[in-house]
PDB file of C-alpha atoms and ligand atoms in Angstrom:
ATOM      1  CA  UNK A  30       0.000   0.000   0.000  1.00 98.00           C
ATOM      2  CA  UNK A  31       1.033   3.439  -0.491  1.00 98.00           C
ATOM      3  CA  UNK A  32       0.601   5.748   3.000  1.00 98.00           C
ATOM      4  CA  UNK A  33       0.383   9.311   3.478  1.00 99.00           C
ATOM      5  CA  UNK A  34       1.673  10.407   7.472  1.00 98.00           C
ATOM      6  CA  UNK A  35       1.808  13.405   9.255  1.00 98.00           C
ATOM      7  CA  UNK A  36       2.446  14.127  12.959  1.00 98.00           C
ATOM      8  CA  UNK A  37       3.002  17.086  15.267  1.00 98.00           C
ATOM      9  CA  UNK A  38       5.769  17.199  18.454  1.00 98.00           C
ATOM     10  CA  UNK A  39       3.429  14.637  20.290  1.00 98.00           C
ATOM     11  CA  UNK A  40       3.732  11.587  18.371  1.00 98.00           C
ATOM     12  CA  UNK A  41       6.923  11.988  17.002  1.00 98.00           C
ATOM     13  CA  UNK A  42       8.292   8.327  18.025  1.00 98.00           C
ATOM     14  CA  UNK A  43       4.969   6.820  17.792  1.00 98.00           C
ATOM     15  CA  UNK A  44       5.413   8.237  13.861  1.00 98.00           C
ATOM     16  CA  UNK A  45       8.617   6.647  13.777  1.00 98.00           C
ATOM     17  CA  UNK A  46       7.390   3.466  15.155  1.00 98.00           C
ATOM     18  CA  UNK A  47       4.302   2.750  12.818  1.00 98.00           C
ATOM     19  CA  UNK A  48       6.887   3.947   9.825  1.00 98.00           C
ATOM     20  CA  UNK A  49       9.473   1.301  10.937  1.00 98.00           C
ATOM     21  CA  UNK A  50       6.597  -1.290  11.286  1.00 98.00           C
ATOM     22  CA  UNK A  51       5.084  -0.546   7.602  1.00 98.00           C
ATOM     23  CA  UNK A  52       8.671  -0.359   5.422  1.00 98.00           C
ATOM     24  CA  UNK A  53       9.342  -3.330   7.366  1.00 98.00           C
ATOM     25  CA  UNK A  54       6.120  -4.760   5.553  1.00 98.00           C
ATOM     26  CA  UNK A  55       6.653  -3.530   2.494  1.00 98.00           C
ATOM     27  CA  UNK A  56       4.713  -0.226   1.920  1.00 98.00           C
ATOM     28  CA  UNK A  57       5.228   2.895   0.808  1.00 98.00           C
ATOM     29  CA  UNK A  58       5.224   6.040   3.069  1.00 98.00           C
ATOM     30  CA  UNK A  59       5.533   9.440   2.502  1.00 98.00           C
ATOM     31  CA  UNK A  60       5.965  11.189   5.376  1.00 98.00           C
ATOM     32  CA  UNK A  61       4.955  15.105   6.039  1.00 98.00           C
ATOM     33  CA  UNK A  62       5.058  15.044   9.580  1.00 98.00           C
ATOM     34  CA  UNK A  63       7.756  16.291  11.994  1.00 98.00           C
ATOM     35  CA  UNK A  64      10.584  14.226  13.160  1.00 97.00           C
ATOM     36  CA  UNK A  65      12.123  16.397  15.921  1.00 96.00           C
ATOM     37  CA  UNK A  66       9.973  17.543  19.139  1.00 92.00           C
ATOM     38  CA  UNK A  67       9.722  21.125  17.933  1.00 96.00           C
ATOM     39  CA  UNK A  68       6.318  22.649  18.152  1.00 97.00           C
ATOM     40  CA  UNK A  69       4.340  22.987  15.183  1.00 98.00           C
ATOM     41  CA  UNK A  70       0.350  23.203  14.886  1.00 98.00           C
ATOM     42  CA  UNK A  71      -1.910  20.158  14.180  1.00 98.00           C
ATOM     43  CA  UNK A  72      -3.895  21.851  12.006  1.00 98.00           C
ATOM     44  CA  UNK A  73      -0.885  22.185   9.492  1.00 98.00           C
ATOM     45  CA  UNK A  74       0.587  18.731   9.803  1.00 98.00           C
ATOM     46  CA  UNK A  75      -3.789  17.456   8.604  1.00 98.00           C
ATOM     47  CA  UNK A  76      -3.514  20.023   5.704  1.00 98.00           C
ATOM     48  CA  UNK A  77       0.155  19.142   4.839  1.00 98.00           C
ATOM     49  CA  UNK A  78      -1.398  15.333   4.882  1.00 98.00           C
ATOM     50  CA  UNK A  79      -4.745  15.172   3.617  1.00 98.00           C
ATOM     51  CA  UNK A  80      -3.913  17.326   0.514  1.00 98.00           C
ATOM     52  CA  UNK A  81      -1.131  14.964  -0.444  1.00 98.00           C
ATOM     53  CA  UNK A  82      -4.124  12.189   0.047  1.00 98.00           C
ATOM     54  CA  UNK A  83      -6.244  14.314  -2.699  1.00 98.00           C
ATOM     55  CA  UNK A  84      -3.965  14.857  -5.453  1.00 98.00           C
ATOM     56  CA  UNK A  85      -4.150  11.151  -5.331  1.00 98.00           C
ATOM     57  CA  UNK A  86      -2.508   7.664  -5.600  1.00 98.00           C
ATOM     58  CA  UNK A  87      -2.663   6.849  -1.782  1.00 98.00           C
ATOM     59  CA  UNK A  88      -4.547   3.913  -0.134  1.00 98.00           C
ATOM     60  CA  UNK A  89      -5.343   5.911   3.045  1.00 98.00           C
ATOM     61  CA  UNK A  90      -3.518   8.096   5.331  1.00 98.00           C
ATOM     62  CA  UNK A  91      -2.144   8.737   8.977  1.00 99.00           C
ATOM     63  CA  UNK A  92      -2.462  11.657  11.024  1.00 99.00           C
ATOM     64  CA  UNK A  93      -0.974  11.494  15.011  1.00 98.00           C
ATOM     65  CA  UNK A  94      -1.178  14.089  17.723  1.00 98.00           C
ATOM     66  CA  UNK A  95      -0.281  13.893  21.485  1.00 98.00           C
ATOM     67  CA  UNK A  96      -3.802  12.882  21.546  1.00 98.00           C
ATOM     68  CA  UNK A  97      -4.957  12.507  17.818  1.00 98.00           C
ATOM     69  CA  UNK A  98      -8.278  14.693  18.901  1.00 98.00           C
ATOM     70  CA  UNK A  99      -7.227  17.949  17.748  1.00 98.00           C
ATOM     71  CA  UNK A 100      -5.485  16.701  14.384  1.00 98.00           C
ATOM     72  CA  UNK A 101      -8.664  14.207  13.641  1.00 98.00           C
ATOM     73  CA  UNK A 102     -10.941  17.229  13.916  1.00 98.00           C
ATOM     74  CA  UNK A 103      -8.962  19.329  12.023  1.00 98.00           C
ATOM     75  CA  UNK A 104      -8.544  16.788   9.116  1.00 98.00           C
ATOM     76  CA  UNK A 105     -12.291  16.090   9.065  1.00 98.00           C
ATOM     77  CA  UNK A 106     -12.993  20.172   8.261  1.00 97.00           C
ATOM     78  CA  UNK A 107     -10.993  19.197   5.088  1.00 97.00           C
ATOM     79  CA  UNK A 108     -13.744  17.831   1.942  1.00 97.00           C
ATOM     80  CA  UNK A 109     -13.471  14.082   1.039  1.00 97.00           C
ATOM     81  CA  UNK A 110     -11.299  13.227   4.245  1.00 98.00           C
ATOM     82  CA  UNK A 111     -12.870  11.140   6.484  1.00 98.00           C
ATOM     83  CA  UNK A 112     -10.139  10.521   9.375  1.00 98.00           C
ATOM     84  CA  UNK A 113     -11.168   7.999  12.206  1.00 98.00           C
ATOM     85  CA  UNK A 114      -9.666   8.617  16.135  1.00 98.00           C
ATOM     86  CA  UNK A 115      -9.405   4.653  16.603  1.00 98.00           C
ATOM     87  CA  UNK A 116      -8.601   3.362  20.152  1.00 98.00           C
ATOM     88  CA  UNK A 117      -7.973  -0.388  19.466  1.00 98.00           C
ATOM     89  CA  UNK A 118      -8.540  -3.447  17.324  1.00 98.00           C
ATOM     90  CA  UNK A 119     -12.319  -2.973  17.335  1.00 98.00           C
ATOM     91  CA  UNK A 120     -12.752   0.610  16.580  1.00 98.00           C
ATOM     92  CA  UNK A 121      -9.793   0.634  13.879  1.00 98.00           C
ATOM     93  CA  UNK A 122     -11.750  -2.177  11.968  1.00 98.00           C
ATOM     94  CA  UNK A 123     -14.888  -0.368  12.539  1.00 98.00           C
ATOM     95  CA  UNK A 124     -13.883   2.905  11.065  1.00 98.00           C
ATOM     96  CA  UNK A 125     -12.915   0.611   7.394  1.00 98.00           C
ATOM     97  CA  UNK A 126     -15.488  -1.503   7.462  1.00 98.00           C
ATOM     98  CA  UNK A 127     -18.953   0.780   8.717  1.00 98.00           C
ATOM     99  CA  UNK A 128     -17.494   4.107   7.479  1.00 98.00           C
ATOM    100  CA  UNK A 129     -14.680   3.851   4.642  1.00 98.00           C
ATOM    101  CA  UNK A 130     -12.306   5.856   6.526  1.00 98.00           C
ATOM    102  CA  UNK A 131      -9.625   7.385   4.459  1.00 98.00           C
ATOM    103  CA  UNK A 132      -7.387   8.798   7.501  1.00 98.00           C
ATOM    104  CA  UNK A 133      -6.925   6.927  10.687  1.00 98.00           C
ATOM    105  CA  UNK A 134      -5.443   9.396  13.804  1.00 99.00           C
ATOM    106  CA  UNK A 135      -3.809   8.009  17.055  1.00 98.00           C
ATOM    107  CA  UNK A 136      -2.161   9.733  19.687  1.00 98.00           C
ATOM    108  CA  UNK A 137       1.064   9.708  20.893  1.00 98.00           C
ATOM    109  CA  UNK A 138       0.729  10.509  24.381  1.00 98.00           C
ATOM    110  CA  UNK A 139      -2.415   7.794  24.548  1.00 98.00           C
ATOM    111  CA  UNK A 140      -1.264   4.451  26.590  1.00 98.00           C
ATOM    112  CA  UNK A 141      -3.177   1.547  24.186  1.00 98.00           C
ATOM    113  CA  UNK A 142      -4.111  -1.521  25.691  1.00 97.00           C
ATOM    114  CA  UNK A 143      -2.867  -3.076  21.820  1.00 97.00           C
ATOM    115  CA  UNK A 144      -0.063  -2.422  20.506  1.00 98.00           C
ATOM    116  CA  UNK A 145       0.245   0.899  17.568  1.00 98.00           C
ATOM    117  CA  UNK A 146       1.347  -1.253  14.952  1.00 98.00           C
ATOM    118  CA  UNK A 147      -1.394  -3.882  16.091  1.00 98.00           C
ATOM    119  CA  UNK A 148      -4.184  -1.005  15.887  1.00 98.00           C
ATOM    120  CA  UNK A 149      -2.960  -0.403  12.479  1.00 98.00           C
ATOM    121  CA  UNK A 150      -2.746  -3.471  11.431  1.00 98.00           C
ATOM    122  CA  UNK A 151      -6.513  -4.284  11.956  1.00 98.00           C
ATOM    123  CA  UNK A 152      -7.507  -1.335   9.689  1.00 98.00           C
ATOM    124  CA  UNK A 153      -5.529  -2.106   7.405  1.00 98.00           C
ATOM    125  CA  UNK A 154      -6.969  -5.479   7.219  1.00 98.00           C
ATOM    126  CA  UNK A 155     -10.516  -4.800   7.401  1.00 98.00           C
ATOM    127  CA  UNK A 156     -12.830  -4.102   4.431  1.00 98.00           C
ATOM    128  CA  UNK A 157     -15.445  -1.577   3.961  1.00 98.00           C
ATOM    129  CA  UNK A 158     -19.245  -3.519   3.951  1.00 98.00           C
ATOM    130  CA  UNK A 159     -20.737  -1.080   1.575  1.00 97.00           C
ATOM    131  CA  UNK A 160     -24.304  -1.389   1.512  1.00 97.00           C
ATOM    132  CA  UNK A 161     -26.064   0.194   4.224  1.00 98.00           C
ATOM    133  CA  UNK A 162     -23.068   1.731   5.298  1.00 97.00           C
ATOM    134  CA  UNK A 163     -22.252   3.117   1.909  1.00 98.00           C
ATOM    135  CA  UNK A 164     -25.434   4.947   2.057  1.00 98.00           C
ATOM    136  CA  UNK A 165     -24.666   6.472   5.007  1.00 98.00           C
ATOM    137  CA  UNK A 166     -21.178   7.535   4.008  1.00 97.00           C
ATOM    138  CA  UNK A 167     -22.618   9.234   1.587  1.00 97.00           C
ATOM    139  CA  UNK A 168     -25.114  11.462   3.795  1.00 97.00           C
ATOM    140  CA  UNK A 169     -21.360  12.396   4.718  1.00 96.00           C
ATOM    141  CA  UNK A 170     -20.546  13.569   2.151  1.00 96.00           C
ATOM    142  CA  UNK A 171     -24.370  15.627   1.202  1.00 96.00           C
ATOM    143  CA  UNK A 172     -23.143  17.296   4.558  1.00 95.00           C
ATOM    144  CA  UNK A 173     -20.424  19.201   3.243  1.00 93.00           C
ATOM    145  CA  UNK A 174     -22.448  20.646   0.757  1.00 92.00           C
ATOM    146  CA  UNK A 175     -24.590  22.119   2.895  1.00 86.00           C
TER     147      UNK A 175
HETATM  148  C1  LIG B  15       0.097  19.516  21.520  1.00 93.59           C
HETATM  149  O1  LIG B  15       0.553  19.928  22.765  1.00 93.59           O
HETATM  150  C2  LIG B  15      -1.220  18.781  21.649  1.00 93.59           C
HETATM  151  O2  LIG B  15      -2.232  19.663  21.999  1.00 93.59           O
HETATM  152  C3  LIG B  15      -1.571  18.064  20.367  1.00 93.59           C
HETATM  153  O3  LIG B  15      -0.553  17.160  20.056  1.00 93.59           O
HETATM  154  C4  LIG B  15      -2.850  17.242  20.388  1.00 93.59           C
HETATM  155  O4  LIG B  15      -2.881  16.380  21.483  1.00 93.59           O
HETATM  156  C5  LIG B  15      -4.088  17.994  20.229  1.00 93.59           C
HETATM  157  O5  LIG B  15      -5.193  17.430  20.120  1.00 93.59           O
END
């Protein structure tokens, strides 16, 4: 697969870990995010991400924060991004197969009861259902048009 990542100061070595974990797999990451504890904005590091994801050729994307709250929020202002804060195995299958995520967020600062690369993993994995769910995605998407 081909990944998009970003990250602020407070998820820099969780960034490096779920990088490690996916060249180590074979995929291809671009990474936008910052690699030294310097503060920079959330806000910035979403936009940086999620209009790499739109000029296209990615399968989904990553966005971290110290608590991926902020930088989910802020990716989700963004048309066509649908980012997903996922807490563990169940949730980060959830947000693939009920509502097509695009962008998964996790937070650096967060203690998981699973490991990162484990949560990752089981999106990865996991298909979306379409059906029902596909018509829901798409009020989604009638919502931005409003
Ligand atoms: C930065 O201190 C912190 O606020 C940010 O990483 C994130 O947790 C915001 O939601």
């Amino acid at each position: 697969m081909r990944i998009v990542i970003a990250n602020d100061h407070g998820a820099v070595a969780l960034k490096r870990n779920l990088v490690a974990w996916l060249k180590s797999e074979g995929h291809e990451v671009v990474n936008l995010g910052v690699d030294v504890e310097d503060r920079v904005d959330y806000p910035d590091m979403a936009v940086a991400a999620c209009s790499e994801f739109k000029k296209g050729g990615y399968d989904f994307g990553i966005l971290l924060c110290g608590t991926g709250i902020g930088i989910s929020i802020a990716a989700n202002k963004i048309p066509g991004i649908r980012c997903a804060l996922v807490h563990d195995l169940f949730t980060a299958s959830m947000a693939r197969e009920h509502n097509d995520a695009n962008f998964i967020a996790m937070g650096g600062r967060v203690e998981y009861s699973n490991q990162p690369t484990e949560i990752l993993a089981a999106f990865m994995d996991a298909k979306f259902q379409g059906g029902r769910h596909a018509e829901r995605v798409g009020k989604i998407a009638e919502l931005e048009k409003e």
